[in-house]
Amino acid sequence: MRKLLSYVRRAVDDFSLIEDGDKIAVGVSGGKDSLTLLCALAQMRRFYPKKYDVCAITIDMGFDGKPFQQDGIRDLCESLGVEYHVRKTDIAQIIFDIRKEKNPCSLCAKMRRGALDDEAKALGCNKIALGHSCDDAIETFFLSLIFEGRMSCFKPETYLSRKDITVIRPMVYMWEHQVVAFSERQQLPVVKSGCPANGNTQRQKIKEFIQQQEKDFPGFKEHIFRAISNSKLDGWARE
């Protein structure tokens, strides 16, 4: 836990992600990344000099018409002293049954984020924390480069003026293998994704491409992330 907190705190300090009085909603998908972030932000409240509050929100997508398996997450939130909220939606039905999207990820992400933003605002939150890691940053960079022809990446902090809410990514200094190790060590209640497109997306193909480059050229991922973090990409300048 101490090592996890050191990575998260460094990102929070470098990019000024948390201020006194913040109420932060952690977007909890049920995956290892969001659950690890939830643990980190909940525990960091004990000693971080700026006082803030945390709640957890799950957007129930309605896959297969079944309710989200929330019991394990609810127990974790109770042990951490964090409020847990689940918002039911028909996003899966809209995307896969009604619209029958062949490339569902973009629309799904927009609808899911919209529901998360609305729920966070309704709960009085001014910030939303997402569990994106170094690996996610690299994948996003290559997705933009290959499919959009531009050098771009998500920011550690983004203010959404239309929603009047700020998105923060406190795990941008953590690698996926570190998240996996923490999740397994802590036996976090990971919920398997019910998405029909899971494992068959452009992001998955980019992930496999990056894994191959890392195998062929050890240090590849670290060098790409260093280039992103040291570049003049919008939002990556350290305080």
Coordinates of N, CA and C in Angstrom, one line a residue:
M1 N 0.8 -1.2 0.0 CA 0.0 0.0 0.0 C 0.9 1.3 0.0
R2 N 2.0 1.2 0.7 CA 2.8 2.4 0.8 C 3.4 2.8 -0.5
K3 N 3.8 1.8 -1.3 CA 4.3 2.1 -2.7 C 3.3 2.7 -3.6
L4 N 2.1 2.1 -3.5 CA 0.9 2.6 -4.3 C 0.6 4.1 -3.9
L5 N 0.6 4.4 -2.7 CA 0.3 5.7 -2.2 C 1.4 6.7 -2.7
S6 N 2.6 6.2 -2.7 CA 3.7 7.1 -3.2 C 3.5 7.5 -4.6
Y7 N 3.1 6.6 -5.5 CA 2.9 6.9 -6.9 C 1.7 7.9 -7.1
V8 N 0.7 7.6 -6.3 CA -0.5 8.4 -6.5 C -0.3 9.8 -5.9
R9 N 0.4 9.9 -4.8 CA 0.7 11.2 -4.2 C 1.6 12.0 -5.1
R10 N 2.6 11.4 -5.7 CA 3.5 12.2 -6.6 C 2.7 12.8 -7.8
A11 N 1.8 12.0 -8.4 CA 1.0 12.5 -9.5 C 0.0 13.6 -9.0
V12 N -0.6 13.4 -7.8 CA -1.4 14.5 -7.3 C -0.7 15.8 -7.0
D13 N 0.5 15.6 -6.5 CA 1.4 16.8 -6.2 C 1.9 17.5 -7.5
D14 N 2.4 16.6 -8.5 CA 2.9 17.2 -9.7 C 1.9 17.9 -10.5
F15 N 0.7 17.5 -10.5 CA -0.3 18.1 -11.4 C -1.4 18.8 -10.6
S16 N -1.2 19.0 -9.3 CA -2.2 19.7 -8.4 C -3.6 19.2 -8.6
L17 N -3.8 17.9 -8.5 CA -5.0 17.2 -8.8 C -6.1 17.4 -7.6
I18 N -5.6 17.6 -6.4 CA -6.5 17.7 -5.3 C -6.3 19.0 -4.5
E19 N -7.5 19.6 -4.2 CA -7.5 20.9 -3.4 C -8.3 20.7 -2.2
D20 N -8.1 21.6 -1.2 CA -8.9 21.5 0.0 C -10.4 21.6 -0.3
G21 N -11.2 20.7 0.3 CA -12.7 20.8 0.2 C -13.2 20.0 -1.0
D22 N -12.3 19.4 -1.8 CA -12.8 18.6 -3.0 C -13.7 17.4 -2.5
K23 N -14.7 17.2 -3.3 CA -15.5 15.9 -3.1 C -15.3 15.2 -4.4
I24 N -14.6 14.0 -4.3 CA -14.1 13.3 -5.5 C -14.9 12.0 -5.7
A25 N -15.5 11.9 -6.9 CA -16.2 10.6 -7.2 C -15.2 9.7 -8.0
V26 N -15.0 8.5 -7.5 CA -14.2 7.6 -8.2 C -15.1 6.7 -9.1
G27 N -14.8 6.8 -10.4 CA -15.6 6.0 -11.3 C -15.2 4.5 -11.2
V28 N -16.0 3.7 -10.6 CA -15.7 2.3 -10.3 C -16.4 1.4 -11.3
S29 N -15.6 0.9 -12.3 CA -16.2 -0.1 -13.3 C -16.2 -1.5 -12.7
G30 N -15.5 -1.8 -11.7 CA -15.4 -3.1 -11.2 C -14.0 -3.8 -11.6
G31 N -13.3 -3.1 -12.4 CA -12.0 -3.6 -12.8 C -10.9 -3.3 -11.8
K32 N -9.7 -3.9 -12.0 CA -8.6 -3.7 -11.1 C -8.1 -2.3 -11.0
D33 N -8.2 -1.5 -12.1 CA -7.6 -0.1 -12.0 C -8.5 0.8 -11.1
S34 N -9.8 0.7 -11.4 CA -10.7 1.6 -10.6 C -10.7 1.2 -9.1
L35 N -10.7 -0.1 -8.8 CA -10.7 -0.5 -7.4 C -9.4 -0.1 -6.7
T36 N -8.3 -0.2 -7.4 CA -7.0 0.2 -6.9 C -7.0 1.7 -6.6
L37 N -7.5 2.5 -7.5 CA -7.6 3.9 -7.3 C -8.4 4.3 -6.1
L38 N -9.6 3.6 -6.0 CA -10.5 3.8 -4.9 C -9.7 3.6 -3.6
C39 N -9.0 2.5 -3.5 CA -8.2 2.2 -2.2 C -7.2 3.3 -1.9
A40 N -6.5 3.7 -3.0 CA -5.5 4.7 -2.8 C -6.0 6.1 -2.3
L41 N -7.1 6.6 -3.0 CA -7.6 7.8 -2.6 C -8.3 7.8 -1.2
A42 N -8.9 6.7 -0.9 CA -9.6 6.5 0.4 C -8.5 6.5 1.5
Q43 N -7.4 5.8 1.3 CA -6.4 5.7 2.3 C -5.6 7.0 2.4
M44 N -5.4 7.7 1.3 CA -4.6 8.9 1.3 C -5.3 10.1 2.1
R45 N -6.6 10.0 2.3 CA -7.3 11.0 3.1 C -6.7 11.1 4.5
R46 N -6.1 10.0 5.0 CA -5.7 10.0 6.4 C -4.5 10.9 6.7
F47 N -3.7 11.2 5.6 CA -2.5 12.0 5.9 C -2.3 13.1 4.9
Y48 N -3.0 13.2 3.8 CA -2.7 14.2 2.8 C -3.1 15.6 3.4
P49 N -2.2 16.6 3.2 CA -2.4 17.9 3.9 C -3.7 18.6 3.5
K50 N -4.1 18.4 2.2 CA -5.4 19.0 1.8 C -6.5 18.0 2.0
K51 N -7.5 18.5 2.7 CA -8.6 17.6 3.1 C -9.7 17.5 2.0
Y52 N -10.1 16.3 1.8 CA -11.0 16.0 0.7 C -11.9 14.8 1.1
D53 N -13.0 14.6 0.3 CA -13.9 13.5 0.6 C -13.9 12.7 -0.7
V54 N -14.3 11.4 -0.5 CA -14.4 10.4 -1.6 C -15.7 9.7 -1.6
C55 N -16.2 9.5 -2.8 CA -17.3 8.5 -2.9 C -17.1 7.7 -4.2
A56 N -17.8 6.6 -4.3 CA -17.6 5.7 -5.4 C -18.9 5.6 -6.2
I57 N -18.8 5.6 -7.5 CA -19.9 5.5 -8.4 C -19.7 4.4 -9.5
T58 N -20.7 3.5 -9.6 CA -20.6 2.5 -10.7 C -21.8 2.8 -11.6
I59 N -21.5 2.9 -12.9 CA -22.5 3.0 -13.9 C -22.9 1.6 -14.4
D60 N -24.1 1.1 -14.0 CA -24.5 -0.2 -14.4 C -25.0 -0.2 -15.8
M61 N -24.2 -0.8 -16.7 CA -24.5 -0.8 -18.2 C -25.7 -1.6 -18.6
G62 N -26.1 -2.6 -17.8 CA -27.2 -3.5 -18.1 C -26.8 -4.6 -19.1
F63 N -25.6 -5.1 -19.0 CA -25.2 -6.1 -20.0 C -26.0 -7.4 -19.7
D64 N -26.6 -8.0 -20.7 CA -27.4 -9.2 -20.7 C -28.6 -9.0 -19.8
G65 N -29.0 -7.8 -19.6 CA -30.2 -7.5 -18.8 C -30.0 -7.9 -17.3
K66 N -28.8 -8.1 -16.9 CA -28.5 -8.6 -15.5 C -28.0 -7.4 -14.7
P67 N -28.3 -7.3 -13.4 CA -27.8 -6.3 -12.5 C -26.3 -6.5 -12.3
F68 N -25.6 -5.4 -12.1 CA -24.2 -5.4 -11.8 C -23.9 -6.1 -10.5
Q69 N -22.8 -6.9 -10.5 CA -22.5 -7.6 -9.2 C -21.7 -6.7 -8.3
Q70 N -22.5 -6.1 -7.4 CA -21.9 -5.0 -6.6 C -21.6 -5.4 -5.1
D71 N -21.9 -6.6 -4.7 CA -21.8 -6.9 -3.3 C -20.4 -6.8 -2.8
G72 N -19.4 -7.4 -3.5 CA -18.0 -7.3 -3.1 C -17.5 -5.9 -3.0
I73 N -17.9 -5.1 -4.0 CA -17.5 -3.7 -4.1 C -18.1 -2.9 -2.9
R74 N -19.4 -3.2 -2.6 CA -20.0 -2.5 -1.5 C -19.3 -2.8 -0.2
D75 N -18.9 -4.0 0.0 CA -18.2 -4.4 1.2 C -16.9 -3.7 1.3
L76 N -16.2 -3.6 0.1 CA -14.9 -2.9 0.1 C -15.1 -1.4 0.5
C77 N -16.1 -0.8 -0.1 CA -16.4 0.6 0.2 C -16.7 0.8 1.7
E78 N -17.4 -0.1 2.3 CA -17.8 0.0 3.7 C -16.5 -0.1 4.5
S79 N -15.6 -1.0 4.2 CA -14.3 -1.1 4.9 C -13.5 0.1 4.8
L80 N -13.6 0.8 3.7 CA -12.8 2.0 3.4 C -13.5 3.3 4.0
G81 N -14.7 3.2 4.4 CA -15.4 4.4 4.8 C -15.8 5.3 3.7
V82 N -16.3 4.7 2.6 CA -16.6 5.4 1.4 C -18.1 5.1 1.0
E83 N -18.8 6.1 0.6 CA -20.2 5.9 0.1 C -20.1 5.3 -1.2
Y84 N -21.1 4.4 -1.5 CA -21.1 3.7 -2.8 C -22.4 3.9 -3.5
H85 N -22.4 4.3 -4.7 CA -23.7 4.6 -5.5 C -23.6 3.8 -6.8
V86 N -24.7 3.2 -7.1 CA -24.8 2.5 -8.4 C -26.0 3.1 -9.2
R87 N -25.7 3.5 -10.4 CA -26.7 4.1 -11.3 C -27.0 3.2 -12.4
K88 N -28.2 2.7 -12.5 CA -28.6 1.8 -13.5 C -28.9 2.5 -14.8
T89 N -28.5 2.0 -15.9 CA -28.7 2.6 -17.3 C -29.1 1.5 -18.3
D90 N -29.5 1.9 -19.4 CA -29.8 1.0 -20.6 C -28.8 1.2 -21.7
I91 N -27.6 1.6 -21.3 CA -26.6 1.9 -22.3 C -26.3 0.6 -23.2
A92 N -26.1 -0.5 -22.6 CA -25.8 -1.7 -23.3 C -26.9 -2.1 -24.3
Q93 N -28.2 -1.9 -23.9 CA -29.3 -2.2 -24.8 C -29.3 -1.3 -26.0
I94 N -29.1 0.0 -25.7 CA -29.1 1.0 -26.7 C -28.0 0.8 -27.8
I95 N -26.8 0.5 -27.3 CA -25.7 0.3 -28.2 C -25.7 -1.0 -29.0
F96 N -26.0 -2.1 -28.3 CA -25.9 -3.4 -28.9 C -27.2 -4.0 -29.5
D97 N -28.3 -3.6 -28.8 CA -29.6 -4.2 -29.3 C -30.4 -3.3 -30.2
I98 N -30.4 -2.0 -29.9 CA -31.1 -1.0 -30.7 C -30.3 -0.5 -31.9
R99 N -29.2 0.1 -31.6 CA -28.3 0.7 -32.6 C -27.5 -0.4 -33.3
K100 N -27.2 -1.5 -32.7 CA -26.3 -2.5 -33.2 C -25.0 -2.0 -33.8
E101 N -24.3 -1.2 -32.9 CA -23.1 -0.6 -33.3 C -22.0 -1.6 -33.6
K102 N -21.4 -1.5 -34.8 CA -20.3 -2.4 -35.2 C -19.0 -2.0 -34.4
N103 N -18.8 -0.7 -34.2 CA -17.7 -0.2 -33.4 C -18.2 0.6 -32.2
P104 N -18.6 -0.1 -31.1 CA -19.3 0.5 -30.1 C -18.5 1.3 -29.0
C105 N -17.2 1.2 -29.0 CA -16.4 1.7 -27.9 C -16.6 3.2 -27.7
S106 N -16.5 4.0 -28.8 CA -16.5 5.4 -28.7 C -17.9 5.9 -28.2
L107 N -19.0 5.4 -28.7 CA -20.3 5.9 -28.2 C -20.5 5.4 -26.8
C108 N -20.1 4.2 -26.5 CA -20.3 3.6 -25.2 C -19.5 4.5 -24.2
A109 N -18.3 4.9 -24.5 CA -17.5 5.7 -23.6 C -18.2 7.0 -23.3
K110 N -18.7 7.6 -24.4 CA -19.4 8.9 -24.2 C -20.6 8.8 -23.4
M111 N -21.4 7.8 -23.6 CA -22.6 7.6 -22.8 C -22.3 7.3 -21.4
R112 N -21.3 6.4 -21.2 CA -20.9 6.0 -19.8 C -20.4 7.2 -19.0
R113 N -19.5 8.0 -19.7 CA -19.0 9.2 -19.0 C -20.1 10.2 -18.8
G114 N -21.0 10.4 -19.7 CA -22.1 11.3 -19.4 C -22.9 10.9 -18.2
A115 N -23.2 9.7 -18.1 CA -24.0 9.2 -16.9 C -23.2 9.4 -15.6
L116 N -21.8 9.1 -15.7 CA -21.0 9.3 -14.5 C -20.9 10.8 -14.1
D117 N -20.7 11.6 -15.1 CA -20.7 13.1 -14.8 C -22.0 13.5 -14.1
D118 N -23.1 13.1 -14.7 CA -24.4 13.5 -14.1 C -24.6 13.0 -12.7
E119 N -24.2 11.8 -12.4 CA -24.4 11.2 -11.1 C -23.5 11.9 -10.1
A120 N -22.2 12.2 -10.5 CA -21.3 12.9 -9.7 C -21.8 14.3 -9.3
K121 N -22.3 15.0 -10.3 CA -22.9 16.3 -10.0 C -24.0 16.2 -9.1
A122 N -24.9 15.2 -9.3 CA -26.1 15.1 -8.4 C -25.7 14.8 -6.9
L123 N -24.5 14.2 -6.7 CA -24.0 13.9 -5.4 C -23.2 15.0 -4.8
G124 N -23.0 16.1 -5.5 CA -22.3 17.3 -5.0 C -20.8 17.2 -5.2
C125 N -20.3 16.3 -6.1 CA -18.9 16.2 -6.4 C -18.4 17.2 -7.4
N126 N -17.2 17.7 -7.1 CA -16.6 18.7 -8.1 C -15.5 18.0 -8.9
K127 N -15.2 16.8 -8.6 CA -14.1 16.1 -9.4 C -14.5 14.6 -9.5
I128 N -14.0 14.1 -10.7 CA -14.2 12.6 -10.9 C -12.8 12.1 -11.1
A129 N -12.5 11.0 -10.5 CA -11.2 10.3 -10.6 C -11.3 9.1 -11.4
L130 N -10.5 8.9 -12.4 CA -10.5 7.7 -13.3 C -9.1 7.0 -13.1
G131 N -9.2 5.7 -13.2 CA -8.0 4.8 -12.9 C -7.1 4.5 -14.1
H132 N -6.8 5.6 -14.9 CA -5.9 5.4 -16.0 C -4.4 5.3 -15.6
S133 N -3.7 4.4 -16.1 CA -2.3 4.2 -15.8 C -1.3 4.6 -16.9
C134 N 0.0 4.4 -16.7 CA 1.0 4.7 -17.7 C 0.6 4.0 -19.0
D135 N 0.3 2.7 -18.9 CA 0.0 1.9 -20.0 C -1.2 2.5 -20.8
D136 N -2.2 3.0 -20.1 CA -3.4 3.6 -20.8 C -3.0 4.9 -21.5
A137 N -2.1 5.6 -20.9 CA -1.6 6.8 -21.6 C -0.9 6.5 -22.9
I138 N 0.0 5.5 -22.9 CA 0.7 5.1 -24.1 C -0.2 4.6 -25.1
E139 N -1.2 3.7 -24.7 CA -2.2 3.2 -25.7 C -3.0 4.3 -26.3
T140 N -3.4 5.3 -25.5 CA -4.2 6.4 -26.1 C -3.3 7.3 -27.0
F141 N -2.1 7.4 -26.7 CA -1.1 8.1 -27.6 C -1.1 7.5 -29.0
F142 N -0.9 6.1 -29.0 CA -0.8 5.4 -30.2 C -2.1 5.3 -31.0
L143 N -3.2 5.3 -30.2 CA -4.5 5.3 -30.9 C -4.7 6.6 -31.7
S144 N -4.4 7.7 -31.0 CA -4.5 9.0 -31.7 C -3.5 9.1 -32.9
L145 N -2.3 8.6 -32.7 CA -1.3 8.7 -33.8 C -1.7 7.9 -35.0
I146 N -2.2 6.7 -34.8 CA -2.4 5.7 -35.8 C -3.8 6.0 -36.5
F147 N -4.8 6.2 -35.7 CA -6.2 6.3 -36.2 C -6.7 7.7 -36.5
E148 N -6.0 8.7 -35.9 CA -6.4 10.1 -36.1 C -5.3 11.0 -36.7
G149 N -4.1 10.4 -36.8 CA -3.0 11.2 -37.4 C -2.5 12.4 -36.6
R150 N -2.6 12.3 -35.3 CA -2.2 13.4 -34.5 C -1.5 12.9 -33.2
M151 N -0.7 13.7 -32.6 CA 0.0 13.4 -31.4 C -0.9 13.9 -30.2
S152 N -1.5 13.1 -29.5 CA -2.4 13.5 -28.4 C -2.5 12.4 -27.4
C153 N -2.9 12.8 -26.2 CA -3.1 11.9 -25.1 C -4.1 12.6 -24.1
F154 N -4.8 11.8 -23.3 CA -5.6 12.4 -22.2 C -4.7 13.1 -21.3
K155 N -5.2 14.1 -20.6 CA -4.5 14.9 -19.6 C -4.6 14.3 -18.2
P156 N -3.6 14.5 -17.3 CA -3.8 14.1 -15.9 C -5.0 14.9 -15.3
E157 N -5.3 16.1 -15.8 CA -6.4 16.8 -15.2 C -7.1 17.5 -16.4
T158 N -8.5 17.4 -16.4 CA -9.3 18.0 -17.5 C -10.5 18.7 -16.9
Y159 N -10.7 20.0 -17.2 CA -11.9 20.6 -16.7 C -12.9 20.6 -17.8
L160 N -14.1 20.1 -17.5 CA -15.2 20.0 -18.4 C -16.2 21.1 -18.1
S161 N -16.0 22.2 -19.0 CA -16.8 23.4 -18.7 C -18.3 23.2 -18.8
R162 N -18.7 22.3 -19.8 CA -20.2 22.1 -20.0 C -20.8 21.5 -18.8
K163 N -20.0 20.6 -18.1 CA -20.5 19.9 -16.9 C -20.1 20.6 -15.6
D164 N -19.2 21.6 -15.7 CA -18.6 22.2 -14.5 C -18.0 21.2 -13.5
I165 N -17.2 20.3 -14.0 CA -16.6 19.2 -13.2 C -15.2 18.9 -13.8
T166 N -14.3 18.5 -12.9 CA -12.9 18.3 -13.3 C -12.6 16.8 -13.2
V167 N -12.0 16.3 -14.3 CA -11.6 14.9 -14.3 C -10.1 14.8 -14.0
I168 N -9.8 13.9 -13.0 CA -8.4 13.7 -12.6 C -8.0 12.2 -12.8
R169 N -6.7 12.0 -13.0 CA -6.2 10.7 -13.2 C -5.0 10.5 -12.3
P170 N -5.2 10.2 -11.1 CA -4.1 10.1 -10.1 C -3.1 8.9 -10.3
M171 N -3.4 8.0 -11.2 CA -2.6 6.8 -11.3 C -1.7 6.9 -12.6
V172 N -1.5 8.1 -13.1 CA -0.7 8.1 -14.4 C 0.8 7.8 -14.2
Y173 N 1.2 7.6 -13.0 CA 2.6 7.2 -12.8 C 2.7 5.7 -12.4
M174 N 1.6 5.0 -12.5 CA 1.6 3.6 -12.2 C 1.6 2.7 -13.5
W175 N 2.3 1.6 -13.5 CA 2.3 0.7 -14.6 C 1.2 -0.4 -14.3
E176 N 0.7 -0.9 -15.4 CA -0.4 -1.9 -15.3 C 0.0 -3.1 -14.4
H177 N 1.3 -3.6 -14.6 CA 1.7 -4.7 -13.8 C 1.7 -4.4 -12.3
Q178 N 2.0 -3.2 -11.9 CA 1.9 -2.8 -10.5 C 0.5 -2.8 -10.0
V179 N -0.4 -2.4 -10.9 CA -1.9 -2.4 -10.5 C -2.3 -3.9 -10.3
V180 N -1.9 -4.7 -11.2 CA -2.3 -6.1 -11.2 C -1.7 -6.7 -9.9
A181 N -0.5 -6.4 -9.5 CA 0.1 -7.0 -8.3 C -0.6 -6.5 -7.1
F182 N -1.0 -5.3 -7.0 CA -1.7 -4.7 -5.9 C -3.0 -5.4 -5.7
S183 N -3.7 -5.5 -6.9 CA -5.1 -6.0 -6.9 C -5.1 -7.5 -6.4
E184 N -4.1 -8.3 -6.8 CA -4.0 -9.6 -6.4 C -3.6 -9.8 -4.9
R185 N -2.7 -8.9 -4.5 CA -2.2 -9.0 -3.2 C -3.3 -8.6 -2.2
Q186 N -4.1 -7.7 -2.5 CA -5.2 -7.2 -1.7 C -6.5 -8.0 -1.9
Q187 N -6.5 -8.9 -2.9 CA -7.7 -9.7 -3.2 C -8.9 -8.8 -3.4
L188 N -8.7 -7.8 -4.3 CA -9.8 -6.9 -4.5 C -10.9 -7.6 -5.3
P189 N -12.2 -7.2 -5.0 CA -13.4 -7.8 -5.6 C -13.6 -7.4 -7.1
V190 N -12.7 -7.8 -7.9 CA -12.8 -7.5 -9.4 C -14.0 -8.2 -10.0
V191 N -14.7 -7.4 -10.8 CA -15.9 -7.9 -11.5 C -15.5 -8.0 -13.0
K192 N -15.7 -9.2 -13.5 CA -15.4 -9.4 -15.0 C -16.3 -8.6 -15.8
S193 N -15.8 -7.9 -16.9 CA -16.6 -7.1 -17.8 C -17.5 -8.0 -18.6
G194 N -18.8 -7.6 -18.7 CA -19.8 -8.3 -19.4 C -20.0 -7.8 -20.8
C195 N -19.1 -6.9 -21.3 CA -19.2 -6.3 -22.6 C -18.9 -7.3 -23.7
P196 N -19.8 -7.4 -24.7 CA -19.6 -8.3 -25.8 C -18.4 -8.0 -26.6
A197 N -18.0 -6.7 -26.6 CA -16.8 -6.4 -27.5 C -15.5 -6.5 -26.7
N198 N -15.6 -6.9 -25.5 CA -14.4 -7.0 -24.7 C -13.3 -7.9 -25.3
G199 N -12.1 -7.4 -25.5 CA -11.0 -8.1 -26.1 C -11.0 -8.1 -27.6
N200 N -11.9 -7.4 -28.2 CA -11.9 -7.3 -29.7 C -12.1 -5.8 -30.1
T201 N -11.2 -5.0 -29.6 CA -11.3 -3.5 -29.9 C -10.0 -3.0 -30.5
Q202 N -10.1 -1.8 -31.0 CA -8.9 -1.1 -31.5 C -7.8 -1.0 -30.4
R203 N -8.3 -0.6 -29.2 CA -7.4 -0.5 -28.0 C -6.7 -1.8 -27.7
Q204 N -7.4 -2.9 -27.8 CA -6.8 -4.2 -27.5 C -5.7 -4.5 -28.5
K205 N -6.0 -4.2 -29.8 CA -5.0 -4.4 -30.8 C -3.7 -3.5 -30.6
I206 N -3.9 -2.3 -30.2 CA -2.8 -1.4 -29.8 C -2.1 -1.9 -28.6
K207 N -2.8 -2.4 -27.6 CA -2.1 -3.0 -26.5 C -1.2 -4.2 -26.9
E208 N -1.7 -5.0 -27.8 CA -0.9 -6.1 -28.2 C 0.3 -5.7 -29.0
F209 N 0.1 -4.6 -29.8 CA 1.2 -4.0 -30.6 C 2.3 -3.5 -29.6
I210 N 1.9 -2.8 -28.6 CA 2.9 -2.3 -27.6 C 3.6 -3.4 -26.9
Q211 N 2.9 -4.4 -26.5 CA 3.5 -5.5 -25.8 C 4.5 -6.2 -26.7
Q212 N 4.3 -6.3 -28.0 CA 5.3 -6.9 -28.9 C 6.5 -6.0 -29.0
Q213 N 6.3 -4.7 -29.1 CA 7.5 -3.8 -29.1 C 8.3 -3.8 -27.9
E214 N 7.6 -3.9 -26.7 CA 8.3 -4.1 -25.4 C 9.2 -5.3 -25.4
K215 N 8.6 -6.4 -26.0 CA 9.3 -7.7 -26.0 C 10.6 -7.6 -26.9
D216 N 10.4 -6.9 -28.1 CA 11.5 -6.8 -29.1 C 12.5 -5.7 -28.6
F217 N 12.0 -4.7 -28.0 CA 12.9 -3.5 -27.6 C 12.6 -3.2 -26.1
P218 N 13.2 -4.0 -25.2 CA 13.0 -3.7 -23.8 C 13.2 -2.3 -23.4
G219 N 12.3 -1.7 -22.6 CA 12.3 -0.3 -22.3 C 11.5 0.6 -23.2
F220 N 10.9 -0.1 -24.2 CA 10.0 0.7 -25.2 C 9.0 1.5 -24.5
K221 N 8.2 0.9 -23.6 CA 7.1 1.6 -22.9 C 7.6 2.7 -22.1
E222 N 8.6 2.5 -21.3 CA 9.2 3.5 -20.4 C 9.6 4.7 -21.3
H223 N 10.3 4.5 -22.4 CA 10.7 5.6 -23.2 C 9.6 6.4 -23.8
I224 N 8.5 5.7 -24.3 CA 7.4 6.4 -24.8 C 6.7 7.2 -23.8
F225 N 6.5 6.6 -22.6 CA 5.9 7.4 -21.5 C 6.7 8.6 -21.1
R226 N 8.0 8.4 -21.1 CA 8.9 9.6 -20.8 C 8.8 10.7 -21.8
A227 N 8.6 10.3 -23.1 CA 8.5 11.2 -24.1 C 7.2 12.0 -24.0
I228 N 6.1 11.3 -23.6 CA 4.8 11.9 -23.4 C 4.9 12.9 -22.2
S229 N 5.4 12.4 -21.1 CA 5.5 13.3 -19.9 C 6.4 14.4 -20.0
N230 N 7.5 14.3 -20.8 CA 8.4 15.4 -21.0 C 8.1 16.3 -22.2
S231 N 7.1 16.0 -22.9 CA 6.7 16.7 -24.1 C 5.9 18.0 -23.7
K232 N 5.5 18.7 -24.8 CA 4.7 19.9 -24.6 C 3.2 19.6 -24.9
L233 N 2.9 18.3 -24.8 CA 1.5 17.9 -24.9 C 0.6 18.7 -23.9
D234 N -0.5 19.1 -24.3 CA -1.4 19.9 -23.5 C -1.7 19.2 -22.2
G235 N -1.5 19.8 -21.0 CA -1.9 19.3 -19.7 C -0.8 18.5 -19.0
W236 N 0.3 18.2 -19.7 CA 1.3 17.4 -19.1 C 2.5 18.2 -18.4
A237 N 2.4 19.5 -18.4 CA 3.4 20.3 -17.7 C 3.2 20.1 -16.2
R238 N 4.3 19.8 -15.5 CA 4.2 19.6 -14.1 C 4.2 21.0 -13.4
E239 N 3.6 21.0 -12.2 CA 3.5 22.2 -11.4 C 4.9 22.6 -10.9

